[in-house]
């Protein structure tokens, strides 16, 4: 199979184009390298009140666009969102482009003494948390204090933490905003209907992300 | 192969013994079942200021005997202890009987304004934290606030967290005892000599426990 014949003019023209291509390639490589350097130096901005709860389970306040780089690095599969307000467009876009599933459980963010945390909703949220198919997963509300604190607190009860430790953890995040009503809710929350979901539990549940 | 002949008296005696064995066995089984029930209902008591830092890395205040059940469930391979005082005998016993390796880095728990955190010691402690062969691992000092907070804060810098988030996390644990000197230490801490140890880092370092 012989090469097709090329005239001298054509060859010259091709060499010119090749040189240009190389130049462009060189520029692109330089740009890519610069971008990689920048990316390597780029700082992560975890959302407010961010923490790891357990293998594959995280908690935080409301993430905004500045947190997307960090959330991307967590390789989230799902987000549990505990407010009734619709999810902002930018956040929805982020979820869409990263294949993250949103589970919304709209709990009103009432202020004491009118707090009324719906036990059924927390129960449903916990079922999502306990399903390792949904991991890695982020639980968040607005500030990552009360609604998120209650879900995590109930999870800790299921993990057989004594109440003192459940409250200690809750207070780390709620700080000056800690609510007696949340603590009472966690204390009285009945975990019996979830016990069958946590049979593989050993202290900190082991996730076996598929 | 015939059975050896047994006289009627011997048979009667054997049956009596058999009945007694069964009674004892029955009692043992009942005891074991009761113990299992008790064990299943037993609450875990995490140490003060306990939290998960990352896959296979935990932090806390000083664990006492009431925490041993919980620590056992974490299946720890190592403990980093950041105080100069000798480890209590009960804790040493616990480590021995559970095959947990102790890494002690004696840092004095000075009070402001005489705080002087030794950069070299924190660097050595971080090398132990970064070695996944040592995971699961617990970092603790006395209260899990200052010395532990500094080690975790430096780890976060290595994980490219912005300083605001590093301080936010530090303050969750130090609370009213947060120290400007600790925060300055974390800010100025030079992570460059450790960067080669965290190449597999993706946001939260992935542990590949052997």
Short mmCIF file of C-alpha atoms in Angstrom, two decimals:
data_model
loop_
_atom_site.label_atom_id
_atom_site.label_comp_id
_atom_site.label_asym_id
_atom_site.label_seq_id
_atom_site.Cartn_x
_atom_site.Cartn_y
_atom_site.Cartn_z
CA UNK A 1 0.00 0.00 0.00
CA UNK A 2 1.91 3.05 -1.30
CA UNK A 3 1.48 6.56 0.02
CA UNK A 4 -0.51 8.90 -2.21
CA UNK A 5 1.84 11.20 -4.12
CA UNK A 6 2.15 14.73 -2.70
CA UNK A 7 3.40 17.71 -4.69
CA UNK A 8 6.19 19.90 -3.31
CA UNK A 9 3.73 22.76 -2.72
CA UNK A 10 1.36 20.50 -0.89
CA UNK A 11 4.19 19.18 1.25
CA UNK A 12 5.35 22.69 2.13
CA UNK A 13 1.79 23.66 3.02
CA UNK A 14 1.41 20.53 5.18
CA UNK A 15 4.63 21.25 7.03
CA UNK A 16 3.43 24.78 7.74
CA UNK A 17 0.15 23.51 9.11
CA UNK A 18 2.02 20.88 11.12
CA UNK A 19 4.20 23.56 12.65
CA UNK A 20 1.13 25.59 13.52
CA UNK A 21 -0.50 22.50 15.04
CA UNK A 22 2.58 21.91 17.13
CA UNK A 23 2.58 25.50 18.25
CA UNK A 24 -1.08 25.25 19.25
CA UNK A 25 -0.42 21.91 20.94
CA UNK A 26 2.51 23.45 22.80
CA UNK A 27 0.34 26.30 23.98
CA UNK A 28 -2.42 23.91 25.03
CA UNK A 29 0.06 21.76 26.96
CA UNK A 30 1.45 24.83 28.69
CA UNK A 31 -2.07 25.95 29.56
CA UNK A 32 -2.98 22.48 30.83
CA UNK A 33 0.18 22.36 32.95
CA UNK A 34 -0.58 25.81 34.36
CA UNK A 35 -4.14 24.74 35.08
CA UNK A 36 -2.93 21.55 36.78
CA UNK A 37 -0.53 23.60 38.91
CA UNK A 38 -3.32 25.97 39.83
CA UNK A 39 -5.61 23.05 40.57
CA UNK A 40 -2.96 21.43 42.79
CA UNK A 41 -2.61 24.66 44.77
CA UNK A 42 -6.34 25.31 44.93
CA UNK A 43 -7.74 25.20 48.44
CA UNK A 44 -10.80 23.18 49.36
CA UNK A 45 -13.65 25.01 51.06
CA UNK A 46 -15.72 22.50 53.05
CA UNK A 47 -19.27 23.69 53.82
CA UNK A 48 -19.94 25.30 57.20
CA UNK A 49 -20.13 22.79 60.05
CA UNK A 50 -18.74 19.99 57.85
CA UNK A 51 -17.74 16.71 59.47
CA UNK A 52 -17.43 13.00 58.81
CA UNK A 53 -20.11 11.05 60.67
CA UNK A 54 -19.11 7.54 59.72
CA UNK A 55 -17.67 5.63 56.77
CA UNK A 56 -19.37 7.15 53.73
CA UNK A 57 -21.57 9.53 55.75
CA UNK A 58 -20.91 13.29 56.07
CA UNK A 59 -22.81 16.23 57.60
CA UNK A 60 -22.76 19.98 57.03
CA UNK A 61 -24.63 23.23 56.70
CA UNK A 62 -25.99 24.41 53.34
CA UNK A 63 -23.31 24.07 50.64
CA UNK A 64 -22.87 26.96 48.21
CA UNK A 65 -20.92 27.21 44.96
CA UNK A 66 -17.62 27.77 46.82
CA UNK A 67 -17.99 24.27 48.32
CA UNK A 68 -18.60 22.40 45.04
CA UNK A 69 -14.92 21.60 44.46
CA UNK A 70 -14.66 20.01 47.88
CA UNK A 71 -17.95 18.10 47.53
CA UNK A 72 -16.79 16.80 44.15
CA UNK A 73 -13.68 15.37 45.82
CA UNK A 74 -15.93 13.43 48.23
CA UNK A 75 -17.40 11.59 45.22
CA UNK A 76 -20.89 11.83 46.72
CA UNK A 77 -23.58 9.49 45.48
CA UNK A 78 -26.46 11.14 47.40
CA UNK A 79 -27.46 14.18 49.39
CA UNK A 80 -30.11 14.25 52.11
CA UNK A 81 -31.57 17.76 52.27
CA UNK A 82 -33.71 18.43 55.34
CA UNK A 83 -35.40 21.77 54.50
CA UNK A 84 -38.77 22.35 52.77
CA UNK A 85 -37.43 25.16 50.50
CA UNK A 86 -36.66 24.19 46.90
CA UNK A 87 -33.02 23.39 46.12
CA UNK A 88 -31.19 26.33 44.48
CA UNK A 89 -30.64 26.05 40.74
CA UNK A 90 -26.82 26.13 41.01
CA UNK A 91 -26.91 23.25 43.50
CA UNK A 92 -29.33 21.30 41.32
CA UNK A 93 -27.00 21.82 38.35
CA UNK A 94 -24.05 20.58 40.43
CA UNK A 95 -25.96 17.45 41.44
CA UNK A 96 -27.02 16.79 37.86
CA UNK A 97 -23.55 17.13 36.38
CA UNK A 98 -22.05 14.89 39.07
CA UNK A 99 -24.74 12.21 39.07
CA UNK A 100 -25.69 12.86 42.71
CA UNK A 101 -29.19 11.85 43.81
CA UNK A 102 -31.15 14.28 46.00
CA UNK A 103 -33.37 13.00 48.81
CA UNK A 104 -35.38 15.93 50.15
CA UNK A 105 -37.17 15.65 53.51
CA UNK A 106 -38.81 19.02 54.15
CA UNK A 107 -38.66 19.70 57.89
CA UNK A 108 -39.63 23.19 59.01
CA UNK A 109 -36.87 25.06 60.81
CA UNK A 110 -39.05 26.33 63.67
CA UNK A 111 -37.67 28.18 66.65
CA UNK A 112 -38.17 27.11 70.26
CA UNK A 113 -40.67 26.69 71.90
CA UNK A 114 -42.55 25.83 68.67
CA UNK A 115 -40.20 23.12 67.51
CA UNK A 116 -41.99 20.05 66.26
CA UNK A 117 -39.68 17.54 64.63
CA UNK A 118 -41.68 14.94 62.71
CA UNK A 119 -40.54 11.51 63.90
CA UNK A 120 -41.76 9.79 60.71
CA UNK A 121 -39.68 12.04 58.49
CA UNK A 122 -36.51 11.48 60.55
CA UNK A 123 -37.22 7.75 60.34
CA UNK A 124 -37.46 7.90 56.54
CA UNK A 125 -34.26 9.97 56.33
CA UNK A 126 -32.46 7.42 58.52
CA UNK A 127 -33.48 4.59 56.20
CA UNK A 128 -31.73 6.43 53.37
CA UNK A 129 -28.64 6.99 55.57
CA UNK A 130 -28.49 3.31 56.52
CA UNK A 131 -28.61 2.09 52.92
CA UNK A 132 -24.95 1.81 51.91
CA UNK A 133 -26.05 1.87 48.25
CA UNK A 134 -26.54 5.60 48.81
CA UNK A 135 -23.00 6.18 50.12
CA UNK A 136 -20.97 8.35 50.05
CA UNK A 137 -23.76 10.59 51.32
CA UNK A 138 -24.02 14.12 52.73
CA UNK A 139 -26.73 15.10 55.23
CA UNK A 140 -27.40 18.82 55.39
CA UNK A 141 -29.99 21.41 56.37
CA UNK A 142 -29.41 25.16 56.60
CA UNK A 143 -26.75 25.43 59.30
CA UNK A 144 -26.02 21.77 60.05
CA UNK A 145 -27.06 22.22 63.68
CA UNK A 146 -30.63 21.22 64.52
CA UNK A 147 -32.27 19.11 61.80
CA UNK A 148 -28.97 17.51 60.76
CA UNK A 149 -28.04 17.18 64.44
CA UNK A 150 -31.26 15.26 65.16
CA UNK A 151 -30.78 12.82 62.27
CA UNK A 152 -27.16 12.15 63.31
CA UNK A 153 -28.19 11.87 66.99
CA UNK A 154 -30.80 9.24 66.16
CA UNK A 155 -28.22 7.39 64.07
CA UNK A 156 -25.89 7.37 67.09
CA UNK A 157 -28.67 5.90 69.25
CA UNK A 158 -29.01 3.15 66.68
CA UNK A 159 -25.25 2.70 66.98
CA UNK A 160 -25.82 2.29 70.73
CA UNK A 161 -23.99 5.44 71.83
CA UNK A 162 -24.93 6.52 75.34
CA UNK A 163 -27.01 9.71 75.45
CA UNK A 164 -24.22 11.76 77.02
CA UNK A 165 -22.04 11.16 73.96
CA UNK A 166 -24.97 11.77 71.58
CA UNK A 167 -25.55 15.15 73.24
CA UNK A 168 -21.83 15.93 73.37
CA UNK A 169 -21.62 15.50 69.59
CA UNK A 170 -24.86 17.45 69.00
CA UNK A 171 -23.48 20.34 71.05
CA UNK A 172 -20.21 20.46 69.08
CA UNK A 173 -22.24 21.60 66.08
CA UNK A 174 -25.17 23.44 67.65
CA UNK A 175 -22.85 25.23 70.14
CA UNK A 176 -24.63 28.30 71.56
CA UNK A 177 -27.76 27.32 69.58
CA UNK A 178 -28.20 23.90 71.27
CA UNK A 179 -31.87 23.16 71.95
CA UNK A 180 -33.32 21.18 74.82
CA UNK A 181 -36.23 20.25 72.53
CA UNK A 182 -33.84 18.58 70.03
CA UNK A 183 -32.15 16.68 72.83
CA UNK A 184 -35.51 15.51 74.19
CA UNK A 185 -36.50 14.44 70.68
CA UNK A 186 -33.34 12.34 70.34
CA UNK A 187 -33.78 10.84 73.79
CA UNK A 188 -37.38 9.78 73.14
CA UNK A 189 -36.86 8.71 69.51
CA UNK A 190 -37.81 5.05 69.13
CA UNK A 191 -35.17 3.18 67.11
CA UNK A 192 -36.79 -0.26 67.42
CA UNK A 193 -38.24 -0.21 63.90
CA UNK A 194 -34.76 0.36 62.42
CA UNK A 195 -32.81 -2.21 64.37
CA UNK A 196 -33.09 -4.82 61.61
CA UNK A 197 -31.34 -2.43 59.23
CA UNK A 198 -28.17 -2.25 61.28
CA UNK A 199 -27.29 -5.87 61.88
CA UNK A 200 -23.77 -5.49 60.50
CA UNK A 201 -23.07 -2.80 63.07
CA UNK A 202 -19.81 -3.10 65.01
CA UNK A 203 -19.34 0.25 66.70
CA UNK A 204 -19.16 2.30 63.63
CA UNK A 205 -21.17 0.68 60.89
CA UNK A 206 -18.98 -0.62 58.11
CA UNK A 207 -20.07 0.55 54.70
CA UNK A 208 -19.67 -1.85 51.82
CA UNK A 209 -20.14 0.57 48.98
CA UNK A 210 -20.95 -1.44 45.86
CA UNK B 1 -17.25 -53.61 67.54
CA UNK B 2 -19.62 -54.31 70.39
CA UNK B 3 -20.25 -51.87 73.18
CA UNK B 4 -18.55 -52.75 76.46
CA UNK B 5 -21.03 -54.31 78.83
CA UNK B 6 -22.42 -51.98 81.50
CA UNK B 7 -24.06 -53.15 84.69
CA UNK B 8 -27.49 -51.78 85.66
CA UNK B 9 -25.97 -49.76 88.50
CA UNK B 10 -23.37 -48.25 86.22
CA UNK B 11 -26.06 -47.38 83.66
CA UNK B 12 -28.18 -45.69 86.32
CA UNK B 13 -25.16 -43.72 87.51
CA UNK B 14 -24.32 -42.70 83.94
CA UNK B 15 -27.84 -41.49 83.29
CA UNK B 16 -27.72 -39.46 86.51
CA UNK B 17 -24.44 -37.85 85.43
CA UNK B 18 -25.85 -37.25 81.95
CA UNK B 19 -28.87 -35.50 83.45
CA UNK B 20 -26.58 -33.35 85.59
CA UNK B 21 -24.44 -32.51 82.53
CA UNK B 22 -27.52 -31.48 80.65
CA UNK B 23 -28.64 -29.35 83.57
CA UNK B 24 -25.25 -27.65 83.70
CA UNK B 25 -25.25 -27.23 79.93
CA UNK B 26 -28.74 -25.78 80.12
CA UNK B 27 -27.62 -23.31 82.78
CA UNK B 28 -24.54 -22.36 80.77
CA UNK B 29 -26.65 -21.80 77.64
CA UNK B 30 -29.09 -19.68 79.61
CA UNK B 31 -26.22 -17.68 81.05
CA UNK B 32 -24.63 -17.24 77.63
CA UNK B 33 -27.96 -16.12 76.17
CA UNK B 34 -28.46 -13.66 79.01
CA UNK B 35 -24.94 -12.37 78.50
CA UNK B 36 -25.52 -12.00 74.76
CA UNK B 37 -28.75 -10.11 75.44
CA UNK B 38 -26.97 -7.86 77.90
CA UNK B 39 -24.14 -7.33 75.43
CA UNK B 40 -26.63 -6.44 72.68
CA UNK B 41 -28.29 -3.90 74.95
CA UNK B 42 -25.03 -2.53 76.33
CA UNK B 43 -24.45 1.10 75.46
CA UNK B 44 -21.22 2.35 73.97
CA UNK B 45 -19.44 5.17 75.76
CA UNK B 46 -17.21 7.01 73.26
CA UNK B 47 -14.42 9.04 74.90
CA UNK B 48 -14.98 12.73 75.50
CA UNK B 49 -14.70 14.84 72.34
CA UNK B 50 -14.71 11.74 70.13
CA UNK B 51 -15.05 12.17 66.36
CA UNK B 52 -14.12 10.58 63.06
CA UNK B 53 -11.46 12.62 61.26
CA UNK B 54 -11.19 10.61 58.07
CA UNK B 55 -11.35 7.00 56.88
CA UNK B 56 -9.55 5.04 59.58
CA UNK B 57 -8.61 8.10 61.67
CA UNK B 58 -10.37 9.11 64.91
CA UNK B 59 -9.76 11.78 67.58
CA UNK B 60 -10.78 12.12 71.22
CA UNK B 61 -9.92 13.13 74.74
CA UNK B 62 -8.24 10.69 77.14
CA UNK B 63 -10.06 7.33 77.09
CA UNK B 64 -10.78 5.64 80.41
CA UNK B 65 -11.99 2.12 81.21
CA UNK B 66 -15.62 3.03 80.45
CA UNK B 67 -14.59 3.69 76.83
CA UNK B 68 -12.78 0.40 76.23
CA UNK B 69 -15.87 -1.40 74.88
CA UNK B 70 -16.37 1.32 72.31
CA UNK B 71 -12.68 1.48 71.35
CA UNK B 72 -12.67 -2.29 70.91
CA UNK B 73 -15.51 -1.98 68.42
CA UNK B 74 -13.38 0.43 66.36
CA UNK B 75 -10.83 -2.39 65.89
CA UNK B 76 -7.97 0.08 66.40
CA UNK B 77 -4.51 -0.84 65.19
CA UNK B 78 -2.73 2.15 66.75
CA UNK B 79 -3.08 5.00 69.19
CA UNK B 80 -1.21 8.31 68.99
CA UNK B 81 -0.90 9.72 72.51
CA UNK B 82 0.24 13.33 72.66
CA UNK B 83 1.04 13.83 76.39
CA UNK B 84 4.38 13.33 78.18
CA UNK B 85 2.82 11.53 81.19
CA UNK B 86 3.15 7.71 81.22
CA UNK B 87 0.15 5.77 79.92
CA UNK B 88 -2.04 4.41 82.76
CA UNK B 89 -1.67 0.70 83.52
CA UNK B 90 -5.32 -0.10 82.70
CA UNK B 91 -4.94 1.54 79.28
CA UNK B 92 -1.65 -0.25 78.66
CA UNK B 93 -3.35 -3.55 79.54
CA UNK B 94 -6.18 -2.77 77.13
CA UNK B 95 -3.72 -2.04 74.32
CA UNK B 96 -1.77 -5.20 75.03
CA UNK B 97 -4.79 -7.48 75.06
CA UNK B 98 -6.12 -5.96 71.82
CA UNK B 99 -2.85 -5.80 69.92
CA UNK B 100 -2.91 -2.02 69.62
CA UNK B 101 0.40 -0.22 69.08
CA UNK B 102 1.07 2.94 71.11
CA UNK B 103 2.89 5.89 69.54
CA UNK B 104 3.65 8.41 72.28
CA UNK B 105 4.66 11.97 71.39
CA UNK B 106 5.07 13.84 74.67
CA UNK B 107 3.96 17.43 74.13
CA UNK B 108 3.61 19.58 77.24
CA UNK B 109 0.12 20.92 77.82
CA UNK B 110 1.17 24.49 78.60
CA UNK B 111 -1.29 27.28 79.11
CA UNK B 112 -1.28 30.55 77.14
CA UNK B 113 0.80 32.66 76.75
CA UNK B 114 3.50 30.04 77.35
CA UNK B 115 2.34 27.63 74.68
CA UNK B 116 5.15 26.22 72.60
CA UNK B 117 4.06 23.46 70.29
CA UNK B 118 7.10 21.61 68.90
CA UNK B 119 6.77 21.60 65.10
CA UNK B 120 9.09 18.59 64.74
CA UNK B 121 6.97 16.45 67.06
CA UNK B 122 3.74 17.31 65.24
CA UNK B 123 5.51 16.44 61.98
CA UNK B 124 6.52 13.02 63.35
CA UNK B 125 2.98 12.40 64.62
CA UNK B 126 1.56 13.31 61.21
CA UNK B 127 3.83 10.78 59.52
CA UNK B 128 2.26 8.08 61.71
CA UNK B 129 -1.25 9.36 60.88
CA UNK B 130 -0.53 9.32 57.14
CA UNK B 131 0.72 5.73 57.14
CA UNK B 132 -2.41 3.65 56.40
CA UNK B 133 -0.60 0.62 57.80
CA UNK B 134 -1.34 2.16 61.21
CA UNK B 135 -5.11 2.49 60.57
CA UNK B 136 -7.60 2.36 62.16
CA UNK B 137 -5.92 4.88 64.46
CA UNK B 138 -6.99 7.11 67.37
CA UNK B 139 -5.29 10.44 68.09
CA UNK B 140 -5.77 11.67 71.65
CA UNK B 141 -4.31 13.94 74.30
CA UNK B 142 -5.99 14.89 77.58
CA UNK B 143 -9.14 16.69 76.45
CA UNK B 144 -8.92 16.29 72.67
CA UNK B 145 -8.84 20.05 72.22
CA UNK B 146 -5.41 21.63 71.79
CA UNK B 147 -2.70 19.08 71.03
CA UNK B 148 -5.08 16.78 69.13
CA UNK B 149 -6.65 19.85 67.51
CA UNK B 150 -3.25 20.99 66.22
CA UNK B 151 -2.38 17.60 64.72
CA UNK B 152 -5.77 17.36 62.99
CA UNK B 153 -5.55 20.98 61.83
CA UNK B 154 -2.15 20.35 60.22
CA UNK B 155 -3.59 17.23 58.58
CA UNK B 156 -6.40 19.36 57.15
CA UNK B 157 -3.85 21.81 55.72
CA UNK B 158 -2.19 18.87 54.02
CA UNK B 159 -5.63 17.95 52.69
CA UNK B 160 -5.79 21.49 51.28
CA UNK B 161 -8.65 22.73 53.48
CA UNK B 162 -8.84 26.52 53.60
CA UNK B 163 -7.82 27.99 56.98
CA UNK B 164 -11.36 29.13 57.81
CA UNK B 165 -12.55 25.51 57.72
CA UNK B 166 -9.50 24.30 59.65
CA UNK B 167 -10.28 26.81 62.40
CA UNK B 168 -14.02 26.04 62.29
CA UNK B 169 -13.26 22.39 63.00
CA UNK B 170 -10.67 23.23 65.68
CA UNK B 171 -13.24 25.42 67.45
CA UNK B 172 -15.89 22.67 67.45
CA UNK B 173 -13.69 20.76 69.85
CA UNK B 174 -11.82 23.51 71.71
CA UNK B 175 -15.03 25.56 72.11
CA UNK B 176 -14.56 28.12 74.91
CA UNK B 177 -10.93 26.96 75.28
CA UNK B 178 -9.91 27.83 71.69
CA UNK B 179 -6.43 29.35 71.59
CA UNK B 180 -5.13 31.95 69.19
CA UNK B 181 -1.64 30.46 69.66
CA UNK B 182 -2.85 27.06 68.36
CA UNK B 183 -4.49 28.69 65.37
CA UNK B 184 -1.32 30.65 64.59
CA UNK B 185 0.68 27.43 64.89
CA UNK B 186 -1.58 25.70 62.36
CA UNK B 187 -1.48 28.66 60.00
CA UNK B 188 2.31 28.84 60.00
CA UNK B 189 2.92 25.06 60.00
CA UNK B 190 4.96 24.10 56.93
CA UNK B 191 3.45 21.04 55.24
CA UNK B 192 5.88 20.96 52.30
CA UNK B 193 7.99 18.12 53.73
CA UNK B 194 4.91 15.89 53.98
CA UNK B 195 3.40 16.52 50.56
CA UNK B 196 4.99 13.42 49.03
CA UNK B 197 3.16 11.29 51.60
CA UNK B 198 -0.30 12.32 50.49
CA UNK B 199 -0.21 11.74 46.75
CA UNK B 200 -3.31 9.52 46.79
CA UNK B 201 -5.30 12.30 48.34
CA UNK B 202 -8.71 13.02 46.79
CA UNK B 203 -10.43 15.36 49.21
CA UNK B 204 -10.52 12.99 52.06
CA UNK B 205 -7.57 10.66 51.83
CA UNK B 206 -8.61 7.14 51.00
CA UNK B 207 -7.20 4.57 53.34
CA UNK B 208 -6.24 1.22 51.88
CA UNK B 209 -5.85 -0.70 55.11
CA UNK B 210 -3.91 -3.88 54.36
#
